[in-house]
Tab-separated table of C-alpha atoms in Angstrom:
chain	number	residue	atom	x	y	z
Y	284	MET	CA	129.773	109.999	68.739
Y	285	ALA	CA	129.277	113.081	70.890
Y	286	TYR	CA	128.044	116.227	69.228
Y	287	TYR	CA	131.209	118.161	69.985
Y	288	ASP	CA	133.706	115.536	68.784
Y	289	SER	CA	134.306	117.637	65.683
Y	290	ALA	CA	135.108	120.765	67.699
Y	291	PRO	CA	138.418	122.519	67.005
Y	292	SER	CA	141.430	121.398	69.031
Y	293	VAL	CA	142.605	124.956	69.663
Y	294	PRO	CA	140.473	127.443	71.646
Y	295	LEU	CA	139.575	130.728	70.013
Y	296	LEU	CA	141.868	133.710	70.555
Y	297	TRP	CA	139.782	136.645	71.750
Y	298	ASN	CA	140.456	140.340	71.234
Y	299	PHE	CA	138.722	143.547	72.264
Y	300	SER	CA	136.473	145.068	69.597
Y	301	GLN	CA	134.618	148.092	71.010
Y	302	VAL	CA	132.583	149.387	73.912
Y	303	LEU	CA	129.272	151.209	73.635
Y	304	GLY	CA	128.107	153.378	76.485
Y	305	GLN	CA	131.382	154.167	78.263
Y	306	GLN	CA	130.855	156.670	81.089
Y	307	LEU	CA	133.254	159.122	82.620
Y	308	PRO	CA	135.144	157.945	85.732
Y	309	ASN	CA	133.326	160.369	88.047
Y	310	GLU	CA	129.926	160.029	86.410
Y	311	PRO	CA	127.444	158.283	88.756
Y	312	LEU	CA	125.682	155.181	87.568
Y	313	GLN	CA	121.931	155.643	87.344
Y	314	ASN	CA	119.792	152.632	88.206
Y	315	ASP	CA	117.628	153.110	85.080
Y	316	ASP	CA	120.710	152.930	82.856
Y	317	ILE	CA	121.714	149.384	83.831
Y	318	ILE	CA	121.378	147.031	80.855
Y	319	THR	CA	119.012	144.109	81.375
Y	320	THR	CA	119.003	142.424	77.956
Y	321	ILE	CA	120.900	142.287	74.663
Y	322	ALA	CA	120.192	140.431	71.415
Y	323	PHE	CA	121.378	140.271	67.806
Y	324	ASP	CA	118.897	139.956	64.970
Y	325	LYS	CA	118.859	136.828	62.854
Y	326	LEU	CA	121.235	138.232	60.238
Y	327	GLY	CA	123.552	139.923	62.723
Y	328	ASP	CA	123.109	143.348	61.167
Y	329	HIS	CA	121.424	144.888	64.205
Y	330	LEU	CA	122.018	144.746	67.934
Y	331	ALA	CA	119.256	145.610	70.420
Y	332	VAL	CA	119.809	146.655	74.026
Y	333	GLY	CA	117.202	147.091	76.772
Y	334	ASP	CA	117.686	148.747	80.165
Y	335	ARG	CA	115.872	149.120	83.466
Y	336	GLY	CA	114.469	152.462	82.383
Y	337	GLY	CA	112.265	150.753	79.803
Y	338	ARG	CA	114.298	151.901	76.805
Y	339	VAL	CA	115.354	149.863	73.785
Y	340	VAL	CA	118.424	151.072	71.899
Y	341	ILE	CA	119.201	149.778	68.405
Y	342	PHE	CA	122.703	149.614	66.942
Y	343	GLY	CA	123.375	148.876	63.296
Y	344	ARG	CA	126.366	147.291	61.648
Y	345	ASP	CA	128.930	149.922	60.735
Y	346	ASP	CA	130.835	149.093	57.554
Y	347	ARG	CA	131.900	152.643	56.719
Y	348	LYS	CA	135.541	152.067	57.630
Y	349	LYS	CA	135.695	149.044	55.348
Y	350	ASN	CA	134.309	151.022	52.427
Y	351	VAL	CA	136.957	153.742	52.574
Y	352	SER	CA	139.315	153.520	49.621
Y	353	SER	CA	142.967	152.915	50.468
Y	354	ASN	CA	146.101	151.375	49.074
Y	355	ARG	CA	146.497	147.645	48.662
Y	356	ARG	CA	148.690	147.182	51.723
Y	357	ASP	CA	146.199	148.874	54.031
Y	358	LEU	CA	143.359	146.877	52.558
Y	359	GLU	CA	145.237	143.605	53.110
Y	360	GLN	CA	146.027	144.506	56.705
Y	361	ARG	CA	142.443	145.562	57.334
Y	362	ASP	CA	141.110	142.372	55.767
Y	363	PHE	CA	143.420	140.251	57.914
Y	364	ALA	CA	142.976	142.015	61.247
Y	365	SER	CA	139.438	143.363	61.174
Y	366	GLN	CA	136.883	141.068	59.596
Y	367	HIS	CA	134.546	141.254	62.572
Y	368	PRO	CA	131.582	143.652	62.422
Y	369	GLU	CA	131.405	146.865	64.408
Y	370	PHE	CA	128.237	148.646	65.413
Y	371	ARG	CA	127.070	152.238	65.756
Y	372	TYR	CA	123.936	153.863	67.071
Y	373	LYS	CA	120.789	153.873	64.927
Y	374	THR	CA	117.837	154.771	67.125
Y	375	GLU	CA	116.162	154.265	70.472
Y	376	PHE	CA	112.632	154.324	71.824
Y	377	GLN	CA	110.803	154.165	75.114
Y	378	SER	CA	109.250	150.709	75.120
Y	379	HIS	CA	107.681	150.897	78.578
Y	380	GLU	CA	106.905	153.526	81.164
Y	381	PRO	CA	107.267	152.879	84.901
Y	382	GLU	CA	104.405	150.763	86.198
Y	383	PHE	CA	102.654	151.090	89.560
Y	384	ASP	CA	101.291	148.512	91.954
Y	385	TYR	CA	97.964	150.141	92.688
Y	386	LEU	CA	97.164	147.679	95.487
Y	387	LYS	CA	100.213	148.757	97.455
Y	388	ASN	CA	100.341	152.214	95.871
Y	389	VAL	CA	104.097	152.035	95.428
Y	390	GLU	CA	106.201	152.296	92.301
Y	391	ILE	CA	107.689	149.017	91.182
Y	392	GLU	CA	110.977	148.622	89.369
Y	393	GLU	CA	110.593	147.994	85.681
Y	394	LYS	CA	112.837	145.594	83.848
Y	395	ILE	CA	113.090	144.538	80.249
Y	396	ASN	CA	113.911	140.842	80.145
Y	397	LYS	CA	114.350	140.066	76.498
Y	398	VAL	CA	114.550	141.811	73.162
Y	399	LYS	CA	113.901	139.653	70.120
Y	400	GLU	CA	113.554	140.324	66.435
Y	401	HIS	CA	110.309	139.041	64.950
Y	402	LYS	CA	110.724	136.540	62.137
Y	403	VAL	CA	108.798	137.698	59.102
Y	404	LYS	CA	108.148	135.887	55.846
Y	405	GLN	CA	109.645	138.720	53.820
Y	406	VAL	CA	112.789	139.953	55.542
Y	407	ILE	CA	112.918	143.744	55.473
Y	408	GLU	CA	116.527	144.465	56.303
Y	409	MET	CA	116.065	148.211	56.647
Y	410	ALA	CA	113.094	147.989	59.012
Y	411	PRO	CA	113.323	144.899	61.235
Y	412	PRO	CA	110.406	144.628	63.697
Y	413	LEU	CA	111.245	143.950	67.324
Y	414	CYS	CA	109.286	143.153	70.432
Y	415	SER	CA	110.082	143.643	74.094
Y	416	GLU	CA	108.443	142.299	77.185
Y	417	ASN	CA	107.313	143.509	80.559
Y	418	MET	CA	103.904	144.023	82.124
Y	419	LEU	CA	102.832	144.921	78.590
Y	420	LEU	CA	104.115	143.242	75.449
Y	421	ALA	CA	104.802	145.752	72.685
Y	422	GLU	CA	105.747	145.326	69.035
Y	423	SER	CA	107.591	148.173	67.343
Y	424	SER	CA	109.101	148.625	63.915
Y	425	PHE	CA	111.641	151.076	62.636
Y	426	VAL	CA	110.311	153.025	59.717
Y	427	PRO	CA	112.892	154.847	57.588
Y	428	GLY	CA	112.056	158.449	56.792
Y	429	LEU	CA	109.151	158.766	59.202
Y	430	GLU	CA	108.444	162.495	59.481
Y	431	THR	CA	107.136	162.563	63.044
Y	432	LYS	CA	108.896	164.657	65.632
Y	433	SER	CA	110.752	162.932	68.427
Y	434	ALA	CA	109.052	162.640	71.789
Y	435	ALA	CA	109.047	165.486	74.246
Y	436	ASN	CA	111.456	163.636	76.493
Y	437	GLY	CA	114.120	164.266	73.863
Y	438	TYR	CA	115.676	160.813	73.702
Y	439	ARG	CA	116.314	161.045	69.977
Y	440	LEU	CA	117.767	164.569	70.161
Y	441	GLU	CA	119.739	163.682	73.256
Y	442	TRP	CA	121.632	160.978	71.400
Y	443	ILE	CA	122.463	163.258	68.489
Y	444	GLU	CA	123.682	166.062	70.723
Y	445	LYS	CA	126.014	163.766	72.642
Y	446	MET	CA	127.395	161.928	69.635
Y	447	PRO	CA	130.865	162.966	68.433
Y	448	GLN	CA	130.867	164.780	65.125
Y	449	ASN	CA	132.516	161.916	63.304
Y	450	PHE	CA	129.655	159.636	64.401
Y	451	LEU	CA	126.796	161.891	63.310
Y	452	PRO	CA	124.615	160.444	60.567
Y	453	PRO	CA	126.031	161.390	57.156
Y	454	GLN	CA	124.301	164.199	55.294
Y	455	ASP	CA	124.653	162.416	51.985
Y	456	VAL	CA	123.195	158.968	52.520
Y	457	ASP	CA	122.356	158.067	48.937
Y	458	SER	CA	125.462	155.920	48.617
Y	459	GLU	CA	124.856	154.095	51.925
Y	460	ILE	CA	121.189	153.171	52.109
Y	461	GLY	CA	119.628	154.224	48.855
Y	462	GLY	CA	118.577	157.733	49.853
Y	463	MET	CA	116.785	156.749	53.092
Y	464	GLU	CA	117.531	158.505	56.345
Y	465	ASP	CA	119.791	156.926	58.926
Y	466	PRO	CA	119.169	156.380	61.780
Y	467	PHE	CA	115.496	155.333	61.737
Y	468	ARG	CA	112.683	156.460	63.969
Y	469	ALA	CA	110.535	154.153	66.048
Y	470	LYS	CA	106.782	153.842	65.766
Y	471	ARG	CA	104.759	151.509	67.946
Y	472	GLN	CA	102.508	149.193	65.975
Y	473	LYS	CA	100.859	146.812	68.451
Y	474	VAL	CA	100.498	146.245	72.181
Y	475	TYR	CA	99.743	142.776	73.542
Y	476	ALA	CA	98.345	143.677	76.933
Y	477	TYR	CA	96.643	142.344	80.078
Y	478	ALA	CA	97.446	138.671	79.533
Y	479	HIS	CA	99.835	138.152	82.452
Y	480	SER	CA	99.457	138.616	86.179
Y	481	PHE	CA	103.222	138.379	86.779
Y	482	ASN	CA	106.245	139.892	85.093
Y	483	ILE	CA	107.025	138.239	81.769
Y	484	ASN	CA	110.341	136.379	81.877
Y	485	SER	CA	110.639	135.334	78.227
Y	486	ILE	CA	109.106	135.491	74.777
Y	487	SER	CA	109.910	133.268	71.825
Y	488	ASN	CA	108.966	133.511	68.164
Y	489	ASN	CA	107.785	130.421	66.362
Y	490	SER	CA	109.269	129.031	63.170
Y	491	ASP	CA	105.820	129.199	61.537
Y	492	TYR	CA	106.253	133.009	61.278
Y	493	GLU	CA	102.741	133.477	62.656
Y	494	THR	CA	102.789	132.864	66.411
Y	495	PHE	CA	104.877	133.455	69.522
Y	496	VAL	CA	104.676	132.650	73.224
Y	497	SER	CA	105.038	134.828	76.305
Y	498	ALA	CA	105.807	133.264	79.668
Y	499	ASP	CA	105.616	134.441	83.248
Y	500	ASP	CA	106.208	132.546	86.493
Y	501	LEU	CA	103.052	130.471	86.241
Y	502	ARG	CA	101.631	130.661	82.725
Y	503	ILE	CA	102.644	130.449	79.077
Y	504	ASN	CA	100.395	132.118	76.507
Y	505	LEU	CA	100.304	131.553	72.754
Y	506	TRP	CA	99.727	134.610	70.539
Y	507	ASN	CA	99.132	135.252	66.884
Y	508	LEU	CA	101.239	138.121	65.598
Y	509	GLU	CA	98.235	139.690	63.899
Y	510	VAL	CA	95.882	139.439	66.912
Y	511	SER	CA	96.882	141.574	69.874
Y	512	ASP	CA	93.692	141.358	71.938
Y	513	GLN	CA	93.435	137.587	72.306
Y	514	CYS	CA	95.789	134.782	73.320
Y	515	PHE	CA	95.533	131.122	74.329
Y	516	ASN	CA	96.809	129.817	77.637
Y	517	ILE	CA	98.665	126.601	76.811
Y	518	ILE	CA	100.488	125.986	80.109
Y	519	ASP	CA	99.176	126.876	83.569
Y	520	MET	CA	101.142	125.869	86.663
Y	521	LYS	CA	99.126	127.920	89.145
Y	522	PRO	CA	97.724	125.681	91.906
Y	523	SER	CA	94.264	126.216	93.328
Y	524	ASN	CA	95.921	127.135	96.599
Y	525	MET	CA	99.011	129.306	96.213
Y	526	GLU	CA	100.422	127.842	99.412
Y	527	ASP	CA	100.889	124.604	97.467
Y	528	LEU	CA	103.104	126.273	94.883
Y	529	THR	CA	106.433	124.442	94.604
Y	530	GLU	CA	107.637	125.283	91.091
Y	531	VAL	CA	107.629	128.244	88.736
Y	532	ILE	CA	108.447	128.729	85.062
Y	533	THR	CA	111.778	130.437	84.421
Y	534	SER	CA	112.197	130.412	80.625
Y	535	ALA	CA	110.456	129.277	77.428
Y	536	GLU	CA	111.783	128.666	73.923
Y	537	PHE	CA	110.247	127.435	70.671
Y	538	HIS	CA	112.087	124.785	68.675
Y	539	PRO	CA	113.948	126.461	65.778
Y	540	LEU	CA	112.734	123.945	63.175
Y	541	HIS	CA	109.508	122.302	64.406
Y	542	CYS	CA	106.724	124.769	65.146
Y	543	ASN	CA	104.859	122.281	67.335
Y	544	LEU	CA	107.644	121.829	69.915
Y	545	LEU	CA	108.069	124.119	72.902
Y	546	ALA	CA	110.638	123.797	75.691
Y	547	TYR	CA	110.346	125.505	79.038
Y	548	SER	CA	112.430	125.339	82.206
Y	549	SER	CA	111.510	125.552	85.862
Y	550	SER	CA	112.864	126.466	89.263
Y	551	GLN	CA	113.287	122.767	90.071
Y	552	GLY	CA	115.948	122.318	87.406
Y	553	LEU	CA	113.649	120.600	84.915
Y	554	ILE	CA	113.384	121.197	81.184
Y	555	ARG	CA	110.082	120.100	79.719
Y	556	LEU	CA	109.496	119.558	76.009
Y	557	SER	CA	105.843	119.833	74.996
Y	558	ASP	CA	104.177	118.974	71.707
Y	559	LEU	CA	101.397	121.459	70.928
Y	560	ARG	CA	99.684	118.877	68.696
Y	561	HIS	CA	98.791	116.589	71.590
Y	562	SER	CA	96.295	118.867	73.306
Y	563	ALA	CA	95.245	122.467	73.630
Y	564	ILE	CA	96.529	122.551	77.220
Y	565	CYS	CA	100.072	121.188	77.434
Y	566	ASP	CA	99.899	120.040	81.050
Y	567	HIS	CA	101.854	116.861	80.352
Y	568	ALA	CA	105.282	117.172	78.775
Y	569	SER	CA	106.382	114.787	76.038
Y	570	ARG	CA	109.871	114.689	77.515
Y	571	ILE	CA	111.488	115.871	80.730
Y	572	PHE	CA	115.217	116.560	80.818
Y	573	GLN	CA	116.697	116.268	84.280
Y	574	HIS	CA	120.242	115.783	85.456
Y	575	GLY	CA	120.994	113.457	88.333
Y	576	GLU	CA	122.088	116.335	90.541
Y	577	SER	CA	118.604	117.806	90.230
Y	578	TYR	CA	116.949	114.894	92.034
Y	579	GLY	CA	119.859	113.688	94.155
Y	580	SER	CA	120.601	114.823	97.680
Y	581	LYS	CA	118.643	117.967	98.419
Y	582	SER	CA	119.405	120.889	100.663
Y	583	PHE	CA	117.983	124.327	101.175
Y	584	PHE	CA	120.608	125.903	98.913
Y	585	THR	CA	120.759	123.260	96.176
Y	586	GLU	CA	117.051	123.720	95.525
Y	587	ILE	CA	117.791	127.375	94.784
Y	588	THR	CA	120.937	126.848	92.717
Y	589	SER	CA	119.297	124.168	90.567
Y	590	SER	CA	116.798	126.695	89.230
Y	591	ILE	CA	117.398	127.177	85.496
Y	592	SER	CA	117.751	130.806	84.479
Y	593	ASP	CA	118.083	130.417	80.695
Y	594	ILE	CA	117.628	127.836	77.934
Y	595	LYS	CA	118.386	128.078	74.221
Y	596	PHE	CA	118.019	125.676	71.307
Y	597	LEU	CA	121.048	125.334	69.066
Y	598	ASN	CA	120.506	125.977	65.384
Y	599	ASP	CA	120.513	122.270	64.521
Y	600	GLY	CA	117.449	121.706	66.703
Y	601	GLN	CA	119.019	118.564	68.173
Y	602	HIS	CA	120.751	120.218	71.107
Y	603	LEU	CA	119.917	122.685	73.824
Y	604	ILE	CA	121.965	124.610	76.392
Y	605	SER	CA	120.796	125.592	79.852
Y	606	ARG	CA	122.237	127.690	82.652
Y	607	ASN	CA	121.629	127.483	86.364
Y	608	TYR	CA	123.520	129.254	89.114
Y	609	MET	CA	126.352	126.732	89.315
Y	610	ASN	CA	126.806	125.354	85.795
Y	611	MET	CA	125.990	125.527	82.101
Y	612	LYS	CA	124.872	122.296	80.428
Y	613	LEU	CA	124.646	121.012	76.866
Y	614	TRP	CA	121.770	118.609	76.197
Y	615	ASP	CA	121.104	116.161	73.373
Y	616	MET	CA	117.351	116.172	72.704
Y	617	ARG	CA	117.474	112.378	72.285
Y	618	LYS	CA	118.930	111.837	75.761
Y	619	GLU	CA	116.841	112.895	78.738
Y	620	SER	CA	118.740	111.431	81.679
Y	621	SER	CA	121.936	113.480	81.564
Y	622	PRO	CA	123.539	116.311	79.571
Y	623	VAL	CA	126.191	115.773	76.926
Y	624	ALA	CA	128.546	118.186	78.662
Y	625	ILE	CA	128.646	120.163	81.906
Y	626	PHE	CA	130.589	123.427	82.036
Y	627	LYS	CA	131.394	124.311	85.640
Y	628	ILE	CA	131.062	128.006	86.421
Y	629	HIS	CA	130.591	128.607	90.140
Y	630	GLU	CA	131.722	125.384	91.783
Y	631	HIS	CA	134.336	127.345	93.717
Y	632	LEU	CA	131.486	129.311	95.317
Y	633	ARG	CA	129.721	126.270	96.737
Y	634	PRO	CA	131.225	126.780	100.237
Y	635	LYS	CA	129.950	130.379	100.106
Y	636	LEU	CA	126.298	129.532	99.449
Y	637	PRO	CA	125.102	130.747	102.877
Y	638	GLU	CA	126.814	134.095	102.291
Y	639	LEU	CA	125.426	134.280	98.766
Y	640	TYR	CA	121.956	133.646	100.122
Y	641	ASN	CA	122.256	136.382	102.752
Y	642	ASN	CA	123.216	139.007	100.165
Y	643	ASP	CA	120.711	137.685	97.556
Y	644	CYS	CA	123.434	136.930	95.013
Y	645	ILE	CA	122.284	133.329	94.912
Y	646	PHE	CA	119.216	134.563	93.012
Y	647	ASP	CA	121.252	136.183	90.201
Y	648	LYS	CA	120.125	134.983	86.788
Y	649	PHE	CA	122.912	134.435	84.266
Y	650	GLU	CA	122.218	134.006	80.564
Y	651	CYS	CA	124.057	131.770	78.103
Y	652	CYS	CA	124.721	131.842	74.366
Y	653	PHE	CA	126.371	129.808	71.616
Y	654	SER	CA	128.242	130.345	68.363
Y	655	GLY	CA	126.509	130.005	65.021
Y	656	ASP	CA	128.244	126.691	64.310
Y	657	GLY	CA	127.282	125.340	67.735
Y	658	LEU	CA	130.874	124.548	68.738
Y	659	HIS	CA	131.429	127.270	71.337
Y	660	PHE	CA	129.415	128.374	74.345
Y	661	ALA	CA	129.598	131.445	76.563
Y	662	THR	CA	128.134	132.741	79.795
Y	663	GLY	CA	128.960	135.290	82.458
Y	664	SER	CA	130.186	135.192	86.034
Y	665	TYR	CA	131.219	137.488	88.866
Y	666	SER	CA	134.136	139.935	88.693
Y	667	ASN	CA	132.864	140.785	85.185
Y	668	ILE	CA	134.299	137.532	83.863
Y	669	LEU	CA	133.192	136.070	80.546
Y	670	ARG	CA	133.473	132.278	80.388
Y	671	ILE	CA	133.861	130.701	76.931
Y	672	PHE	CA	133.943	126.939	76.421
Y	673	SER	CA	134.991	124.965	73.347
Y	674	PRO	CA	134.295	121.255	73.987
Y	675	GLY	CA	136.983	119.020	72.553
Y	676	SER	CA	139.683	121.700	72.779
Y	677	GLY	CA	141.370	120.032	75.740
Y	678	ARG	CA	140.638	122.931	78.097
Y	679	GLU	CA	137.951	121.790	80.492
Y	680	GLU	CA	137.937	125.125	82.304
Y	681	GLY	CA	137.519	127.010	79.042
Y	682	ILE	CA	138.693	130.610	78.679
Y	683	LYS	CA	138.142	133.275	81.310
Y	684	LEU	CA	138.104	136.862	80.078
Y	685	GLU	CA	137.952	139.620	82.650
Y	686	ILE	CA	136.316	142.804	81.403
Y	687	ARG	CA	138.221	145.665	82.951
Y	688	GLY	CA	137.265	149.303	82.936
Y	689	ASN	CA	135.410	152.024	84.792
Y	690	PHE	CA	132.879	149.719	86.409
Y	691	ASN	CA	131.785	148.583	89.874
Y	692	ARG	CA	130.064	151.882	90.631
Y	693	LYS	CA	127.150	151.960	93.020
Y	694	ALA	CA	123.868	152.464	91.230
Y	695	ILE	CA	121.852	155.538	92.151
Y	696	ARG	CA	118.081	155.337	91.902
Y	697	GLN	CA	116.918	158.287	89.871
Y	698	PRO	CA	114.299	160.654	91.255
Y	699	LYS	CA	111.128	160.503	89.216
Y	700	SER	CA	111.317	164.187	88.357
Y	701	ARG	CA	114.858	164.003	87.016
Y	702	ALA	CA	115.335	164.010	83.263
Y	703	ARG	CA	116.633	160.606	82.249
Y	704	ARG	CA	119.839	160.589	80.316
Y	705	SER	CA	120.535	158.258	77.453
Y	706	SER	CA	121.912	154.951	78.640
Y	707	LEU	CA	124.481	154.400	75.900
Y	708	SER	CA	125.229	157.971	74.878
Y	709	ASN	CA	128.945	157.457	74.281
Y	710	ILE	CA	129.419	155.030	71.408
Y	711	MET	CA	133.126	155.639	70.837
Y	712	PRO	CA	135.301	152.536	71.214
Y	713	ARG	CA	137.508	152.904	74.285
Y	714	GLY	CA	140.134	150.245	73.853
Y	715	ILE	CA	142.421	152.018	76.312
Y	716	TYR	CA	139.947	151.409	79.134
Y	717	HIS	CA	138.769	147.931	78.228
Y	718	HIS	CA	140.705	144.825	77.416
Y	719	ALA	CA	140.476	141.113	78.002
Y	720	HIS	CA	142.715	139.506	80.561
Y	721	VAL	CA	143.104	135.748	80.218
Y	722	TYR	CA	143.275	134.182	83.660
Y	723	SER	CA	146.039	131.736	84.431
Y	724	GLU	CA	145.320	128.487	86.182
Y	725	SER	CA	146.980	129.827	89.335
Y	726	SER	CA	144.398	132.585	89.846
Y	727	SER	CA	143.156	132.577	93.427
Y	728	ILE	CA	139.536	131.906	94.271
Y	729	ASP	CA	139.250	135.316	95.911
Y	730	SER	CA	139.975	136.981	92.586
Y	731	LEU	CA	136.848	135.339	91.167
Y	732	CYS	CA	134.507	136.295	93.993
Y	733	ASN	CA	133.893	140.013	93.524
Y	734	LEU	CA	130.154	139.764	93.975
Y	735	SER	CA	129.597	143.474	93.433
Y	736	SER	CA	130.397	143.102	89.726
Y	737	LYS	CA	128.497	140.543	87.689
Y	738	LEU	CA	128.143	139.782	84.003
Y	739	LEU	CA	124.580	138.544	83.537
Y	740	GLN	CA	123.725	139.196	79.870
Y	741	VAL	CA	125.662	137.798	76.906
Y	742	ALA	CA	124.858	137.388	73.204
Y	743	TRP	CA	126.777	135.714	70.365
Y	744	HIS	CA	126.688	137.068	66.824
Y	745	PRO	CA	124.815	134.592	64.580
Y	746	THR	CA	127.365	134.458	61.759
Y	747	CYS	CA	130.776	135.223	63.268
Y	748	ASN	CA	132.679	134.865	66.534
Y	749	LEU	CA	131.662	138.143	68.147
Y	750	VAL	CA	130.327	138.206	71.714
Y	751	ALA	CA	128.504	141.142	73.302
Y	752	CYS	CA	128.526	141.494	77.103
Y	753	ALA	CA	126.486	143.845	79.269
Y	754	VAL	CA	128.476	145.400	82.118
Y	755	GLU	CA	126.316	147.817	84.093
Y	756	SER	CA	125.334	150.510	81.559
Y	757	SER	CA	128.044	149.618	79.024
Y	758	LEU	CA	128.082	147.124	76.197
Y	759	VAL	CA	131.470	145.463	75.558
Y	760	LEU	CA	132.212	143.428	72.420
Y	761	TYR	CA	134.978	140.886	71.812
Y	762	TYR	CA	135.875	139.028	68.635
Y	763	ALA	CA	137.918	135.987	67.732
């Protein structure tokens, strides 16, 4: 029996929830404000956002509206129509400063690729530690009531000044969080530095609560959370002669249940599963997952489109999803030769591959995510379209939600001397500007090929059907 045979027969009905970071129609989009990563914590109480400017913004679950006393009828209506969580701003911090390539003496563009919450043995709900990755790997925690002044760049004050009065932190917080201040302030605890020669593309925490891995294009390093000045190189794909390089690492993920298993994907469309117990250097994978299309007829473009941009283990540990440029695939860890299901995303763009190569869109890296029960899967596409699939529902094409609003603005690279504005300063829900449009089957191909707008980052709430999507500098949430 296939894993998804028990999936619901009716697809989920999606509705707009809120948008964080809505900008004015005439406000220019700054390059540093574009969101590059989003992630929920394990409990779903916090939402982290990273942008090109090196900032990490933390949102916390907002249950204030649900705690307001009202009559029975209003409570019943609220319970029926609004059981999904909403989020509001808590804090932000500058995780990384712009780096320089001293050999070329030019400034390089900084990107944050992933924000993850560390798993700790004792879960501290009010101060969850997070880590972000770039040229340096930093661990920060949010300490309630820390009496240090905000940085001179004014990020903390800038948020407060721009927040509407009804969203300012309450003066009397005893009833909300036991007398502790809200939002929290950030304090850097550790820096894991100088272990990578290339930009880090992923980090993954281990289920042993003690270690994590960081991966770049050629190497994967194993760290202990308590030791920031030493790591172990467990995978090295760098050839002795760089001209012989034919494959790079694109993503790495620890198994959610077995601390000895590590999966990593490559630009050749392979997913390797390594057992850390076999040897200190995991040069030989225990299993290699490869679809037939990956080693079938090759062409210049198919070798590019087969590169896997994202992999994620499902919570059961028996299945894994992957995303390349053309499709999203669901794998059974007991079956290496072919995936359980293939969700077609960009097949209609196959005739346009030469054009996509010329404008570099063929190198876009789309992420994927899944629901907590493992029955629904989501990823992004062009024209700001969110694709959601529910295997077994009878809809092979899934659901296509177009995120409409004040988007598709041309990014402006900020001068170095210009004060950087907060990336998500407006946290008011703007339902009038954003809504989901369900595409009909008769939609033309041209309507799906707006390459100037792309939805790359998606994240699914761990306990409910709430999906967060990054559209330029805005964060849009939908619930079902």
